[in-house]
mmCIF file of C-alpha atoms and ligand atoms in Angstrom:
data_model
loop_
_atom_site.group_PDB
_atom_site.id
_atom_site.type_symbol
_atom_site.label_atom_id
_atom_site.label_comp_id
_atom_site.label_asym_id
_atom_site.label_seq_id
_atom_site.Cartn_x
_atom_site.Cartn_y
_atom_site.Cartn_z
ATOM 1 C CA MET W 1 -18.006 -10.070 -19.761
ATOM 2 C CA SER W 2 -17.077 -8.206 -16.392
ATOM 3 C CA ASP W 3 -13.675 -9.265 -15.932
ATOM 4 C CA SER W 4 -12.549 -7.002 -12.970
ATOM 5 C CA PRO W 5 -8.664 -6.952 -11.977
ATOM 6 C CA GLY W 6 -8.657 -7.095 -8.110
ATOM 7 C CA GLU W 7 -6.391 -5.031 -5.973
ATOM 8 C CA HIS W 8 -3.367 -3.559 -7.652
ATOM 9 C CA LYS W 9 -1.637 -2.345 -4.736
ATOM 10 C CA HIS W 10 2.316 -3.382 -5.117
ATOM 11 C CA HIS W 11 4.826 -2.377 -2.608
ATOM 12 C CA GLY W 12 8.271 -3.576 -1.097
ATOM 13 C CA HIS W 13 9.525 -4.755 -4.476
ATOM 14 C CA SER W 14 12.605 -3.537 -5.752
ATOM 15 C CA HIS W 15 12.230 -3.470 -9.429
ATOM 16 C CA GLY W 16 14.876 -1.903 -11.799
ATOM 17 C CA SER W 17 12.994 -0.354 -14.566
ATOM 18 C CA GLY W 18 9.607 0.267 -13.489
ATOM 19 C CA GLU W 19 7.069 -0.056 -16.331
ATOM 20 C CA ASP W 20 8.728 -2.723 -18.493
ATOM 21 C CA PHE W 21 7.959 -6.324 -17.736
ATOM 22 C CA THR W 22 12.036 -7.657 -18.172
ATOM 23 C CA ASP W 23 13.508 -7.770 -14.759
ATOM 24 C CA PRO W 24 17.029 -8.325 -14.693
ATOM 25 C CA PRO W 25 18.042 -11.332 -12.687
ATOM 26 C CA SER W 26 18.179 -10.081 -8.861
ATOM 27 C CA ASP W 27 21.508 -10.446 -6.979
ATOM 28 C CA ILE W 28 20.465 -13.503 -5.207
ATOM 29 C CA GLU W 29 19.735 -15.098 -8.266
ATOM 30 C CA LEU W 30 22.935 -14.411 -9.941
ATOM 31 C CA ARG W 31 24.506 -15.650 -6.785
ATOM 32 C CA VAL W 32 22.566 -19.073 -6.781
ATOM 33 C CA LYS W 33 23.451 -19.271 -10.346
ATOM 34 C CA ALA W 34 26.902 -18.873 -9.850
ATOM 35 C CA LEU W 35 27.191 -21.328 -7.042
ATOM 36 C CA GLU W 36 25.038 -23.987 -9.112
ATOM 37 C CA SER W 37 27.660 -23.335 -11.624
ATOM 38 C CA LEU W 38 30.642 -23.969 -9.169
ATOM 39 C CA LEU W 39 29.161 -27.195 -7.635
ATOM 40 C CA VAL W 40 28.575 -28.808 -11.290
ATOM 41 C CA GLU W 41 31.949 -27.449 -12.372
ATOM 42 C CA LYS W 42 33.621 -29.116 -9.244
ATOM 43 C CA GLY W 43 31.743 -32.309 -9.949
ATOM 44 C CA LEU W 44 29.991 -31.829 -6.432
ATOM 45 C CA ALA W 45 26.539 -31.479 -7.948
ATOM 46 C CA ASP W 46 24.540 -33.103 -10.880
ATOM 47 C CA PRO W 47 22.512 -30.414 -12.705
ATOM 48 C CA ASP W 48 20.038 -33.011 -13.034
ATOM 49 C CA ALA W 49 19.705 -33.661 -9.467
ATOM 50 C CA ILE W 50 19.283 -29.902 -8.780
ATOM 51 C CA ASP W 51 16.537 -30.048 -11.091
ATOM 52 C CA ALA W 52 14.734 -32.973 -9.451
ATOM 53 C CA VAL W 53 15.027 -31.236 -6.201
ATOM 54 C CA ILE W 54 13.546 -27.957 -7.665
ATOM 55 C CA ASP W 55 10.619 -30.101 -9.411
ATOM 56 C CA THR W 56 10.014 -31.638 -6.105
ATOM 57 C CA TYR W 57 9.542 -28.285 -4.004
ATOM 58 C CA GLU W 58 7.730 -26.907 -7.151
ATOM 59 C CA THR W 59 5.097 -29.578 -7.960
ATOM 60 C CA LYS W 60 5.144 -31.971 -4.788
ATOM 61 C CA VAL W 61 5.990 -30.646 -1.451
ATOM 62 C CA GLY W 62 4.944 -27.190 -1.351
ATOM 63 C CA PRO W 63 1.240 -27.560 -3.205
ATOM 64 C CA ARG W 64 0.369 -30.929 -0.846
ATOM 65 C CA ASN W 65 0.053 -28.176 1.971
ATOM 66 C CA GLY W 66 -2.117 -26.075 0.067
ATOM 67 C CA ALA W 67 -4.068 -29.277 -0.975
ATOM 68 C CA ALA W 68 -4.536 -30.139 2.625
ATOM 69 C CA VAL W 69 -5.979 -26.816 3.514
ATOM 70 C CA VAL W 70 -8.410 -27.349 0.613
ATOM 71 C CA ALA W 71 -9.553 -30.579 1.524
ATOM 72 C CA ARG W 72 -9.965 -29.616 4.868
ATOM 73 C CA ALA W 73 -12.189 -26.606 3.865
ATOM 74 C CA TRP W 74 -14.311 -28.990 1.771
ATOM 75 C CA THR W 75 -14.705 -31.466 4.388
ATOM 76 C CA GLU W 76 -15.085 -28.945 7.352
ATOM 77 C CA PRO W 77 -17.483 -26.047 7.044
ATOM 78 C CA GLY W 78 -16.466 -24.454 10.583
ATOM 79 C CA PHE W 79 -12.680 -24.557 8.810
ATOM 80 C CA ARG W 80 -13.855 -23.354 5.354
ATOM 81 C CA ASN W 81 -15.491 -20.308 7.324
ATOM 82 C CA TRP W 82 -12.619 -19.632 9.338
ATOM 83 C CA LEU W 83 -10.178 -19.585 6.256
ATOM 84 C CA LEU W 84 -12.284 -17.354 4.167
ATOM 85 C CA LYS W 85 -12.619 -14.880 7.069
ATOM 86 C CA ASP W 86 -9.185 -14.992 8.462
ATOM 87 C CA ALA W 87 -6.826 -17.010 6.111
ATOM 88 C CA THR W 88 -3.319 -16.467 7.641
ATOM 89 C CA ALA W 89 -4.711 -17.614 11.501
ATOM 90 C CA ALA W 90 -6.657 -20.834 9.710
ATOM 91 C CA ILE W 91 -3.526 -21.875 7.674
ATOM 92 C CA ALA W 92 -1.168 -21.144 10.560
ATOM 93 C CA SER W 93 -3.300 -23.539 12.556
ATOM 94 C CA LEU W 94 -2.353 -26.400 10.085
ATOM 95 C CA GLY W 95 1.261 -25.392 10.747
ATOM 96 C CA TYR W 96 2.098 -23.979 7.375
ATOM 97 C CA VAL W 97 3.707 -20.695 8.316
ATOM 98 C CA GLY W 98 6.796 -18.948 7.128
ATOM 99 C CA ALA W 99 8.378 -16.549 4.759
ATOM 100 C CA GLN W 100 6.319 -15.351 1.762
ATOM 101 C CA GLY W 101 3.121 -16.167 3.782
ATOM 102 C CA GLU W 102 2.520 -13.943 6.472
ATOM 103 C CA GLN W 103 -0.719 -12.335 5.028
ATOM 104 C CA MET W 104 -2.807 -14.935 3.346
ATOM 105 C CA ARG W 105 -6.284 -14.413 1.771
ATOM 106 C CA VAL W 106 -8.259 -17.485 0.320
ATOM 107 C CA LEU W 107 -10.584 -16.839 -2.744
ATOM 108 C CA GLU W 108 -13.178 -19.179 -3.029
ATOM 109 C CA ASN W 109 -14.417 -20.333 -6.386
ATOM 110 C CA THR W 110 -18.229 -20.675 -6.849
ATOM 111 C CA ASP W 111 -20.812 -21.265 -9.752
ATOM 112 C CA LYS W 112 -20.699 -17.472 -10.415
ATOM 113 C CA VAL W 113 -17.143 -16.370 -9.355
ATOM 114 C CA HIS W 114 -13.559 -17.791 -10.819
ATOM 115 C CA ASN W 115 -10.679 -16.411 -9.240
ATOM 116 C CA LEU W 116 -7.323 -16.312 -10.834
ATOM 117 C CA VAL W 117 -3.886 -15.358 -9.068
ATOM 118 C CA VAL W 118 -0.854 -13.538 -10.446
ATOM 119 C CA CYS W 119 1.987 -11.170 -9.546
ATOM 120 C CA THR W 120 1.938 -8.749 -12.350
ATOM 121 C CA LEU W 121 5.500 -7.144 -11.389
ATOM 122 C CA CYS W 122 7.457 -10.216 -10.342
ATOM 123 C CA SER W 123 6.704 -13.591 -8.479
ATOM 124 C CA CYS W 124 4.932 -13.070 -5.202
ATOM 125 C CA TYR W 125 3.575 -16.321 -4.452
ATOM 126 C CA PRO W 126 2.242 -18.186 -1.157
ATOM 127 C CA TRP W 127 5.621 -20.254 -0.662
ATOM 128 C CA PRO W 128 4.053 -21.957 2.716
ATOM 129 C CA VAL W 129 1.391 -23.539 0.919
ATOM 130 C CA LEU W 130 2.314 -23.885 -2.865
ATOM 131 C CA GLY W 131 6.082 -23.887 -2.297
ATOM 132 C CA LEU W 132 8.383 -22.503 -5.091
ATOM 133 C CA PRO W 133 6.531 -20.660 -8.083
ATOM 134 C CA PRO W 134 6.710 -22.438 -11.515
ATOM 135 C CA VAL W 135 8.572 -20.846 -14.082
ATOM 136 C CA TRP W 136 5.404 -19.773 -16.124
ATOM 137 C CA TYR W 137 4.034 -17.989 -13.439
ATOM 138 C CA LYS W 138 7.149 -15.715 -13.276
ATOM 139 C CA SER W 139 7.169 -15.150 -16.982
ATOM 140 C CA ALA W 140 6.362 -11.947 -18.520
ATOM 141 C CA PRO W 141 3.769 -13.347 -20.757
ATOM 142 C CA TYR W 142 1.772 -14.886 -17.935
ATOM 143 C CA ARG W 143 1.969 -11.698 -15.989
ATOM 144 C CA SER W 144 0.576 -9.522 -18.636
ATOM 145 C CA ARG W 145 -1.921 -11.779 -20.012
ATOM 146 C CA ALA W 146 -3.207 -13.052 -16.711
ATOM 147 C CA VAL W 147 -4.811 -9.187 -16.567
ATOM 148 C CA SER W 148 -5.464 -8.597 -20.167
ATOM 149 C CA ASP W 149 -6.924 -11.743 -21.135
ATOM 150 C CA PRO W 150 -7.431 -14.171 -18.107
ATOM 151 C CA ARG W 151 -10.093 -16.205 -19.546
ATOM 152 C CA GLY W 152 -7.563 -17.000 -22.750
ATOM 153 C CA ILE W 153 -4.864 -17.879 -20.411
ATOM 154 C CA ILE W 154 -7.193 -20.032 -18.219
ATOM 155 C CA GLU W 155 -8.142 -21.716 -21.758
ATOM 156 C CA GLU W 156 -4.555 -22.483 -22.542
ATOM 157 C CA PHE W 157 -4.382 -24.432 -19.647
ATOM 158 C CA GLY W 158 -7.154 -26.447 -20.824
ATOM 159 C CA THR W 159 -9.891 -24.965 -18.553
ATOM 160 C CA HIS W 160 -13.163 -23.383 -19.932
ATOM 161 C CA VAL W 161 -14.709 -20.609 -17.415
ATOM 162 C CA PRO W 162 -18.328 -20.599 -18.705
ATOM 163 C CA GLU W 163 -19.422 -17.099 -19.851
ATOM 164 C CA THR W 164 -21.827 -16.952 -17.163
ATOM 165 C CA SER W 165 -19.039 -16.849 -14.491
ATOM 166 C CA GLU W 166 -17.232 -13.615 -13.734
ATOM 167 C CA VAL W 167 -13.311 -14.058 -13.634
ATOM 168 C CA ARG W 168 -11.581 -11.957 -10.946
ATOM 169 C CA VAL W 169 -8.176 -11.453 -11.061
ATOM 170 C CA TRP W 170 -5.777 -11.089 -7.928
ATOM 171 C CA ASP W 171 -2.623 -9.186 -8.207
ATOM 172 C CA SER W 172 -0.276 -10.607 -5.449
ATOM 173 C CA THR W 173 2.032 -8.333 -3.562
ATOM 174 C CA SER W 174 4.866 -8.717 -0.746
ATOM 175 C CA GLU W 175 2.030 -7.881 1.811
ATOM 176 C CA MET W 176 -0.646 -10.129 0.394
ATOM 177 C CA ARG W 177 -0.678 -13.670 -0.969
ATOM 178 C CA TYR W 178 -3.457 -15.442 -2.405
ATOM 179 C CA LEU W 179 -4.590 -19.124 -2.449
ATOM 180 C CA VAL W 180 -7.591 -20.026 -4.693
ATOM 181 C CA LEU W 181 -10.114 -22.532 -2.904
ATOM 182 C CA PRO W 182 -11.316 -24.508 -6.038
ATOM 183 C CA GLN W 183 -14.799 -25.877 -6.149
ATOM 184 C CA GLN W 184 -15.388 -29.390 -4.933
ATOM 185 C CA PRO W 185 -15.587 -31.978 -7.889
ATOM 186 C CA GLU W 186 -18.875 -33.260 -8.277
ATOM 187 C CA GLY W 187 -19.370 -36.912 -7.342
ATOM 188 C CA THR W 188 -16.781 -36.641 -4.214
ATOM 189 C CA GLU W 189 -19.717 -36.106 -1.646
ATOM 190 C CA GLY W 190 -18.539 -37.891 1.337
ATOM 191 C CA TRP W 191 -15.073 -38.229 0.581
ATOM 192 C CA SER W 192 -12.463 -37.904 3.239
ATOM 193 C CA ALA W 193 -9.850 -35.425 3.181
ATOM 194 C CA GLU W 194 -7.228 -37.780 2.680
ATOM 195 C CA GLN W 195 -8.975 -38.878 -0.516
ATOM 196 C CA LEU W 196 -9.955 -35.257 -1.620
ATOM 197 C CA VAL W 197 -6.326 -34.189 -1.493
ATOM 198 C CA ASN W 198 -5.272 -36.125 -4.547
ATOM 199 C CA LEU W 199 -7.837 -34.028 -6.460
ATOM 200 C CA VAL W 200 -6.127 -30.610 -5.578
ATOM 201 C CA SER W 201 -3.531 -29.927 -7.896
ATOM 202 C CA ARG W 202 -1.289 -27.000 -7.434
ATOM 203 C CA ASN W 203 -2.655 -25.158 -10.866
ATOM 204 C CA SER W 204 -6.091 -25.314 -9.170
ATOM 205 C CA MET W 205 -5.118 -23.305 -6.288
ATOM 206 C CA ILE W 206 -3.738 -20.504 -8.792
ATOM 207 C CA GLY W 207 -6.818 -20.639 -10.700
ATOM 208 C CA VAL W 208 -5.484 -21.589 -14.052
ATOM 209 C CA GLU W 209 -7.104 -24.946 -13.704
ATOM 210 C CA VAL W 210 -9.981 -26.648 -11.430
ATOM 211 C CA ALA W 211 -9.841 -29.587 -9.383
ATOM 212 C CA ARG W 212 -9.561 -32.797 -10.897
ATOM 213 C CA SER W 213 -12.582 -34.997 -11.434
ATOM 214 C CA PRO W 214 -12.673 -38.529 -9.969
ATOM 215 C CA GLU W 215 -12.786 -39.698 -13.546
ATOM 216 C CA ALA W 216 -9.582 -37.693 -14.350
ATOM 217 C CA ILE W 217 -7.840 -39.527 -11.286
ATOM 218 C CA ARG W 218 -8.996 -42.958 -12.668
ATOM 219 C CA SER W 219 -7.856 -42.534 -16.100
ATOM 220 C CA GLY W 220 -4.329 -41.363 -14.765
ATOM 221 C CA GLU W 221 -4.479 -37.684 -15.954
HETATM 222 FE FE1 LIG Q 1 5.643 -9.370 -6.714
#
């Protein structure tokens, strides 16, 4: 098995205590928490409504941008080549720009290589194309196991990477964010980008899953 960690440069973070993985909440997190408590206490906000907004940005609005990038790459070889060569510019051409996405790199999954993205130190994540990072992405177990046992963690998400494939792990930093370009599912040749977009899950663009098959869509998975 040749699971090779990707780059491990990590800069520009203010981490409290270096080696241990238990980050104390940041100042901004504490302020947000305090503000949320205050709004709820004063009856100005419903906690369920706040959760719903977060869920929308985490699982719907954000990842749909990434899915559009992937579907475009699957249907237009010229765009795919540009994306793999200069992801930042290719993604920006679709209008997906902004904080936490200034430097992008797209990692292409093939029959031989499966890419997995993590931020081992905190939660670096490509906001313009994926929205807010899910809770598990920020968790200490994911951050450590993505490096120590990438196949195992992918397996836990229900995806088996064949032994004949190499798993490459990419450690995100404040300077470089990654988006996985999953393989186009079999049986979708000739589909339009609009149809294909529904096959591209958030998790497939992090690399813990693969793109949905047409069968999975039909059976409502
Ligand atoms: Fe980070």
